[in-house]
Short mmCIF file of C-alpha atoms and ligand atoms in Angstrom, two decimals:
data_model
loop_
_atom_site.label_atom_id
_atom_site.label_comp_id
_atom_site.label_asym_id
_atom_site.label_seq_id
_atom_site.Cartn_x
_atom_site.Cartn_y
_atom_site.Cartn_z
CA MET A 1 0.02 0.02 0.02
CA SER A 2 1.46 3.43 -0.95
CA THR A 3 1.74 6.17 1.68
CA ARG A 4 -1.75 7.12 2.89
CA THR A 5 -2.82 10.53 4.18
CA VAL A 6 -5.19 10.81 7.16
CA ALA A 7 -6.49 13.99 8.69
CA ILE A 8 -6.91 14.02 12.51
CA PHE A 9 -9.44 16.22 14.21
CA SER A 10 -9.43 16.40 18.03
CA LEU A 11 -12.51 17.66 19.78
CA GLY A 12 -11.74 16.90 23.44
CA GLY A 13 -13.34 14.22 25.60
CA THR A 14 -11.82 11.79 28.06
CA ILE A 15 -9.13 10.72 25.56
CA ALA A 16 -7.72 14.26 25.88
CA MET A 17 -8.32 14.83 29.58
CA THR A 18 -5.84 15.56 32.35
CA THR A 19 -6.28 16.53 36.01
CA ASP A 20 -7.36 20.08 36.66
CA PRO A 21 -5.56 21.41 39.75
CA VAL A 22 -8.52 23.60 40.73
CA THR A 23 -11.39 21.10 40.66
CA GLY A 24 -9.25 17.87 41.07
CA GLY A 25 -11.34 16.32 38.25
CA VAL A 26 -10.22 15.58 34.73
CA VAL A 27 -11.00 18.15 32.00
CA PRO A 28 -10.23 18.26 28.27
CA ALA A 29 -6.75 19.73 27.90
CA LEU A 30 -4.54 17.81 25.51
CA SER A 31 -3.95 19.00 21.92
CA ALA A 32 -4.27 16.75 18.87
CA GLN A 33 -0.47 16.69 18.63
CA GLU A 34 -0.10 15.70 22.30
CA LEU A 35 -2.51 12.80 21.65
CA LEU A 36 -0.44 11.63 18.71
CA ASP A 37 2.83 12.07 20.64
CA ALA A 38 1.45 9.54 23.25
CA VAL A 39 1.37 6.86 20.46
CA PRO A 40 4.91 6.74 19.04
CA VAL A 41 4.13 3.54 17.12
CA LEU A 42 2.05 5.74 14.74
CA ARG A 43 5.38 6.97 13.34
CA ARG A 44 6.11 3.51 12.03
CA LEU A 45 2.94 3.38 9.95
CA ASP A 46 3.17 4.43 6.31
CA VAL A 47 0.62 7.22 6.98
CA ASP A 48 1.09 10.90 6.67
CA LEU A 49 -0.95 12.65 9.40
CA ARG A 50 -2.50 16.11 9.00
CA VAL A 51 -3.37 17.39 12.47
CA HIS A 52 -6.23 19.72 13.32
CA ASP A 53 -6.78 20.91 16.91
CA PHE A 54 -10.45 21.47 16.47
CA ARG A 55 -12.19 21.85 19.83
CA ARG A 56 -11.35 21.05 23.50
CA LEU A 57 -14.78 20.18 24.89
CA PRO A 58 -16.47 17.39 26.80
CA GLY A 59 -18.61 15.33 24.48
CA ALA A 60 -21.79 16.63 26.22
CA SER A 61 -21.04 20.20 25.20
CA LEU A 62 -20.62 19.66 21.45
CA GLY A 63 -23.45 21.13 19.37
CA PHE A 64 -24.71 21.28 15.84
CA ASP A 65 -22.55 24.32 15.01
CA ASP A 66 -19.42 22.41 16.08
CA LEU A 67 -20.43 19.35 14.07
CA SER A 68 -21.43 21.30 10.97
CA ALA A 69 -18.03 23.12 11.05
CA LEU A 70 -16.33 19.72 11.52
CA ALA A 71 -18.19 18.21 8.57
CA ASP A 72 -16.98 21.14 6.42
CA ALA A 73 -13.40 20.82 7.64
CA VAL A 74 -13.43 17.08 6.93
CA ALA A 75 -14.78 17.76 3.42
CA ASP A 76 -11.95 20.22 2.85
CA ALA A 77 -9.42 17.63 3.98
CA PHE A 78 -10.89 15.09 1.48
CA ARG A 79 -10.84 17.68 -1.28
CA ALA A 80 -7.13 18.26 -0.44
CA GLY A 81 -6.45 14.58 -1.02
CA CYS A 82 -6.74 12.86 2.34
CA ASP A 83 -7.66 9.17 2.12
CA GLY A 84 -9.48 9.14 5.46
CA ALA A 85 -10.18 11.13 8.56
CA VAL A 86 -10.03 10.41 12.28
CA VAL A 87 -12.11 12.30 14.83
CA THR A 88 -11.19 12.00 18.57
CA GLN A 89 -13.87 13.13 21.02
CA GLY A 90 -15.84 12.42 24.15
CA THR A 91 -17.57 9.02 24.14
CA ASP A 92 -20.76 10.47 25.67
CA THR A 93 -21.97 11.67 22.28
CA ILE A 94 -20.06 9.52 19.80
CA GLU A 95 -23.17 7.51 18.79
CA GLU A 96 -24.83 10.84 17.80
CA THR A 97 -21.90 12.76 16.29
CA ALA A 98 -20.75 9.84 14.20
CA PHE A 99 -24.26 9.42 12.72
CA LEU A 100 -24.52 13.14 12.03
CA LEU A 101 -21.16 13.09 10.22
CA ASP A 102 -22.33 10.04 8.30
CA LEU A 103 -25.46 11.80 7.11
CA LEU A 104 -23.47 14.85 5.98
CA HIS A 105 -20.74 12.95 4.16
CA ALA A 106 -21.46 11.61 0.67
CA GLY A 107 -17.91 10.68 -0.35
CA ASP A 108 -16.09 7.31 -0.19
CA GLN A 109 -13.33 8.20 2.19
CA PRO A 110 -13.95 6.79 5.65
CA ILE A 111 -14.47 9.00 8.76
CA VAL A 112 -13.41 7.10 11.86
CA VAL A 113 -14.58 8.48 15.19
CA THR A 114 -12.89 7.30 18.40
CA GLY A 115 -12.37 8.25 22.05
CA ALA A 116 -11.45 6.61 25.36
CA MET A 117 -13.34 5.27 28.33
CA ARG A 118 -10.32 5.63 30.66
CA ASN A 119 -8.53 8.96 30.78
CA PRO A 120 -4.72 9.29 30.35
CA THR A 121 -4.17 9.50 34.12
CA GLN A 122 -5.63 6.03 34.71
CA PRO A 123 -3.90 2.62 34.47
CA GLY A 124 -4.97 0.87 31.27
CA ALA A 125 -5.95 4.15 29.54
CA ASP A 126 -7.43 2.99 26.19
CA GLY A 127 -6.95 6.25 24.27
CA PRO A 128 -3.58 5.42 22.65
CA ALA A 129 -4.72 1.96 21.42
CA ASN A 130 -7.95 3.37 20.10
CA LEU A 131 -6.19 6.17 18.29
CA GLN A 132 -3.75 3.74 16.70
CA ALA A 133 -6.63 1.57 15.53
CA ALA A 134 -8.54 4.50 14.24
CA VAL A 135 -5.61 5.75 12.16
CA ILE A 136 -5.08 2.27 10.72
CA ALA A 137 -8.78 2.00 9.94
CA ALA A 138 -9.01 5.40 8.29
CA ALA A 139 -5.98 4.56 6.08
CA ASP A 140 -7.26 1.13 5.05
CA PRO A 141 -8.88 0.94 1.60
CA ALA A 142 -11.17 -1.77 2.93
CA LEU A 143 -13.25 0.92 4.59
CA ARG A 144 -13.77 2.98 1.45
CA GLY A 145 -17.51 3.49 1.07
CA ALA A 146 -18.18 2.68 4.75
CA GLY A 147 -19.18 6.29 5.51
CA THR A 148 -18.55 7.10 9.16
CA VAL A 149 -17.54 4.30 11.57
CA VAL A 150 -16.76 4.18 15.29
CA VAL A 151 -13.62 2.34 16.38
CA LEU A 152 -13.05 1.50 20.03
CA GLY A 153 -11.66 -1.63 21.66
CA ASP A 154 -10.48 -2.84 18.20
CA GLU A 155 -14.11 -3.14 16.97
CA ILE A 156 -15.46 -1.30 13.96
CA HIS A 157 -19.11 -0.21 14.23
CA ALA A 158 -21.27 1.44 11.61
CA ALA A 159 -22.33 4.96 12.79
CA ARG A 160 -25.90 4.03 11.94
CA THR A 161 -26.01 1.04 14.42
CA VAL A 162 -23.55 1.85 17.22
CA ARG A 163 -24.63 2.68 20.75
CA LYS A 164 -22.83 3.51 23.95
CA SER A 165 -24.19 0.58 25.99
CA HIS A 166 -22.37 1.01 29.24
CA SER A 167 -21.45 4.14 31.22
CA THR A 168 -17.94 3.03 32.31
CA SER A 169 -16.93 -0.27 30.72
CA PRO A 170 -13.91 -0.14 28.32
CA ALA A 171 -16.12 -2.30 26.09
CA ALA A 172 -18.98 0.19 26.11
CA PHE A 173 -19.60 0.38 22.37
CA THR A 174 -21.90 -2.15 20.68
CA SER A 175 -24.19 -2.51 17.71
CA PRO A 176 -27.06 -4.33 19.44
CA ALA A 177 -28.97 -5.44 16.35
CA THR A 178 -26.13 -6.25 13.96
CA GLY A 179 -22.87 -6.61 15.86
CA PRO A 180 -19.72 -4.80 14.62
CA LEU A 181 -18.83 -4.42 10.90
CA GLY A 182 -15.45 -5.89 11.66
CA ARG A 183 -12.40 -5.83 13.82
CA LEU A 184 -8.74 -4.75 13.81
CA TYR A 185 -5.99 -7.25 14.56
CA GLU A 186 -2.29 -7.44 13.59
CA GLY A 187 -2.56 -3.88 12.34
CA ARG A 188 -5.24 -4.55 9.69
CA VAL A 189 -8.95 -4.15 9.14
CA HIS A 190 -10.94 -7.41 8.91
CA LEU A 191 -14.58 -6.96 7.84
CA HIS A 192 -17.17 -9.55 8.74
CA GLY A 193 -19.04 -9.03 5.45
CA PRO A 194 -19.72 -6.61 2.57
CA LEU A 195 -20.48 -2.98 3.50
CA ALA A 196 -24.13 -2.13 3.39
CA PRO A 197 -25.27 0.67 1.03
CA ARG A 198 -25.92 3.98 2.86
CA THR A 199 -27.74 7.22 2.14
CA ALA A 200 -26.23 10.65 2.81
CA PHE A 201 -27.82 14.12 2.85
CA PRO A 202 -24.85 16.43 2.38
CA GLY A 203 -25.56 20.09 2.64
CA PRO A 204 -25.15 22.97 5.07
CA LEU A 205 -27.06 23.12 8.31
CA THR A 206 -27.73 26.83 8.00
CA GLY A 207 -30.42 29.17 9.21
CA ARG A 208 -32.45 28.76 12.38
CA ALA A 209 -31.78 25.32 13.91
CA PRO A 210 -34.94 23.30 13.84
CA ARG A 211 -36.26 22.35 17.28
CA VAL A 212 -36.69 18.56 17.19
CA GLY A 213 -38.27 17.08 20.32
CA LEU A 214 -37.68 13.55 21.53
CA TYR A 215 -40.41 12.16 23.77
CA THR A 216 -40.23 8.77 25.36
CA ALA A 217 -43.33 6.75 26.31
CA THR A 218 -43.34 5.67 29.95
CA LEU A 219 -45.76 3.70 32.12
CA GLY A 220 -48.92 5.71 33.26
CA ASP A 221 -48.05 8.91 31.41
CA ASP A 222 -51.27 10.87 30.89
CA GLY A 223 -49.87 12.79 27.82
CA THR A 224 -49.92 16.31 29.40
CA LEU A 225 -46.13 16.78 29.01
CA LEU A 226 -46.22 15.35 25.43
CA ALA A 227 -48.77 18.00 24.41
CA ALA A 228 -46.68 20.77 25.96
CA MET A 229 -43.52 19.64 24.16
CA ALA A 230 -45.25 19.03 20.82
CA ASP A 231 -46.47 22.63 20.69
CA ALA A 232 -42.88 23.89 20.88
CA CYS A 233 -41.41 21.62 18.19
CA ASP A 234 -40.68 21.87 14.46
CA GLY A 235 -40.43 18.09 14.38
CA LEU A 236 -41.01 15.31 16.93
CA VAL A 237 -39.59 11.85 17.52
CA MET A 238 -41.94 9.57 19.42
CA ALA A 239 -39.93 6.88 21.16
CA ALA A 240 -42.69 4.33 21.73
CA PHE A 241 -42.88 1.16 23.75
CA GLY A 242 -41.81 -2.12 22.13
CA ALA A 243 -42.65 -2.37 18.40
CA GLY A 244 -44.20 1.13 18.32
CA HIS A 245 -46.93 1.48 20.92
CA VAL A 246 -48.02 4.44 23.08
CA PRO A 247 -50.73 4.93 25.75
CA GLY A 248 -54.16 5.64 24.36
CA SER A 249 -53.97 9.09 26.09
CA PHE A 250 -51.28 10.12 23.51
CA VAL A 251 -53.21 9.38 20.36
CA ALA A 252 -55.18 12.60 19.84
CA THR A 253 -52.10 14.76 20.52
CA LEU A 254 -49.90 12.76 18.15
CA GLU A 255 -52.52 12.84 15.33
CA ARG A 256 -52.96 16.59 15.74
CA THR A 257 -49.18 17.15 15.84
CA ALA A 258 -48.60 14.96 12.80
CA SER A 259 -51.00 17.20 10.81
CA ARG A 260 -48.71 20.14 11.55
CA ILE A 261 -45.11 18.85 11.71
CA PRO A 262 -43.34 15.56 10.92
CA VAL A 263 -43.64 13.04 13.78
CA ILE A 264 -41.35 10.00 13.53
CA LEU A 265 -42.40 6.77 15.29
CA VAL A 266 -39.45 4.72 16.67
CA SER A 267 -39.01 2.19 19.44
CA ARG A 268 -37.52 3.29 22.71
CA ILE A 269 -35.75 -0.06 22.96
CA GLY A 270 -32.93 0.82 20.53
CA ASN A 271 -32.70 -2.72 19.13
CA GLY A 272 -35.11 -3.82 16.40
CA PRO A 273 -37.67 -2.01 14.21
CA VAL A 274 -41.07 -0.54 14.82
CA LEU A 275 -43.64 -2.75 13.13
CA GLU A 276 -46.16 -1.53 10.52
CA ALA A 277 -49.14 -3.84 10.30
CA THR A 278 -49.51 -6.19 13.31
CA TYR A 279 -51.26 -4.52 16.22
CA GLY A 280 -54.60 -2.63 15.80
CA PHE A 281 -55.46 -1.06 19.17
CA PRO A 282 -55.55 2.73 19.65
CA GLY A 283 -51.91 3.79 20.15
CA SER A 284 -50.58 0.78 18.27
CA GLU A 285 -48.07 1.13 15.41
CA LYS A 286 -50.76 0.45 12.73
CA ASP A 287 -53.09 2.98 14.36
CA LEU A 288 -50.41 5.70 14.62
CA LEU A 289 -49.04 5.26 11.14
CA GLY A 290 -52.65 5.52 9.85
CA ARG A 291 -52.90 8.88 11.73
CA GLY A 292 -49.96 10.35 9.81
CA LEU A 293 -46.90 9.42 11.90
CA ILE A 294 -43.81 8.53 9.85
CA HIS A 295 -42.23 5.10 10.19
CA GLY A 296 -38.82 5.32 11.83
CA GLY A 297 -37.83 1.79 10.81
CA HIS A 298 -34.69 0.42 12.54
CA LEU A 299 -33.31 3.80 13.69
CA ASP A 300 -32.98 4.34 17.38
CA ALA A 301 -34.55 7.44 18.83
CA TYR A 302 -31.28 9.48 18.99
CA LYS A 303 -30.36 8.79 15.41
CA ALA A 304 -33.89 9.43 14.18
CA ARG A 305 -33.78 12.79 15.90
CA LEU A 306 -30.53 13.66 14.02
CA LEU A 307 -31.89 12.57 10.61
CA LEU A 308 -35.01 14.69 11.23
CA HIS A 309 -32.85 17.62 12.28
CA VAL A 310 -30.76 17.42 9.10
CA LEU A 311 -33.80 17.10 6.80
CA LEU A 312 -35.61 20.02 8.49
CA ALA A 313 -32.47 22.21 8.48
CA GLN A 314 -32.27 21.51 4.76
CA GLY A 315 -35.83 22.62 4.27
CA ARG A 316 -37.32 19.26 3.21
CA ARG A 317 -41.06 18.80 3.00
CA THR A 318 -42.85 16.14 5.06
CA ASP A 319 -43.28 13.76 2.10
CA GLU A 320 -39.57 14.07 1.33
CA ILE A 321 -38.84 13.38 5.04
CA ALA A 322 -41.00 10.25 4.96
CA ALA A 323 -39.14 9.07 1.78
CA ALA A 324 -35.77 9.82 3.40
CA PHE A 325 -36.67 7.73 6.49
CA ARG A 326 -37.82 4.85 4.20
CA THR A 327 -34.40 4.65 2.54
CA THR A 328 -32.23 5.41 5.55
CA ALA A 329 -33.96 3.56 8.35
CA ARG A 330 -34.19 0.10 6.73
N1 LIG B 1 -17.48 12.70 29.63
C1 LIG B 1 -16.63 12.27 28.66
C2 LIG B 1 -16.91 13.00 27.32
O1 LIG B 1 -17.81 12.58 26.60
C3 LIG B 1 -16.69 10.83 28.48
C4 LIG B 1 -15.71 10.26 27.54
O2 LIG B 1 -15.07 10.88 26.72
O3 LIG B 1 -15.61 9.06 27.61
O4 LIG B 1 -16.29 14.03 27.05
#
């Protein structure tokens, strides 16, 4: 393989944290170059690294403006000839940022997002190994066409399926419905099968940010809070029980809301689809889809919210949004 070029963008997160003398807690402090310097083995790879110190934030404080600017910077790097990109950031929001980058990136070069569950002051800090694996993955032609992937613990997960499934475990990242796309060992990418086709919606996220609400069905909810939230939204994701079911008390509000703004029906479980044509009671998936809700397919609630955000920010009509969910959420 000839020399490959990979752009590195550091955003902060645990991977870049050191102890703050004032609070005694760890805070994002390390630059992208300092992260790379902690992994001398990278120098032995036949990879030319272009380093971008992009943000120093905890994952929870990243926003749409940061991610939109990052998507533009990554696109610039690809236009300048990079074969892949690595993003290092806080693991708290990786499952969302990776999917947002995936939606905004139409090219074939892979974007690999990574982070660390143990910070650099802890024994067994996983940042250096994850960074090395991410650079190898971003440089490997096997991931061309994969869109955005998440690499942690030597596993490669599709942005569309990955979830942070544990709050502290070093093996926190899983794809509950599908398993990982592949793994890294002996310095190479090994895919478990062919890459699935994906749909992207490149374009700027400009103008007023749409307000997309995410409401989760819970036992005994009388629907008062749902109605209050729905009134304040430009789009709504309804994270329903099981295969797409809500309390009967939600039905009138959801039908009224769906006549005004797009309302996406997903499951709150985060593993498996909402059904379409099995249950017939008021508040069932069949009932709600018949009242104008849009089928969210296999997407989990967080990812459905991001897809809806992108589509609304790009000014798409409700019928275009329904079509986009049909192709993306399979
Ligand atoms: N709180 C951290 C963050 O997301 C967690 C992490 O990086 O693992 O910035």
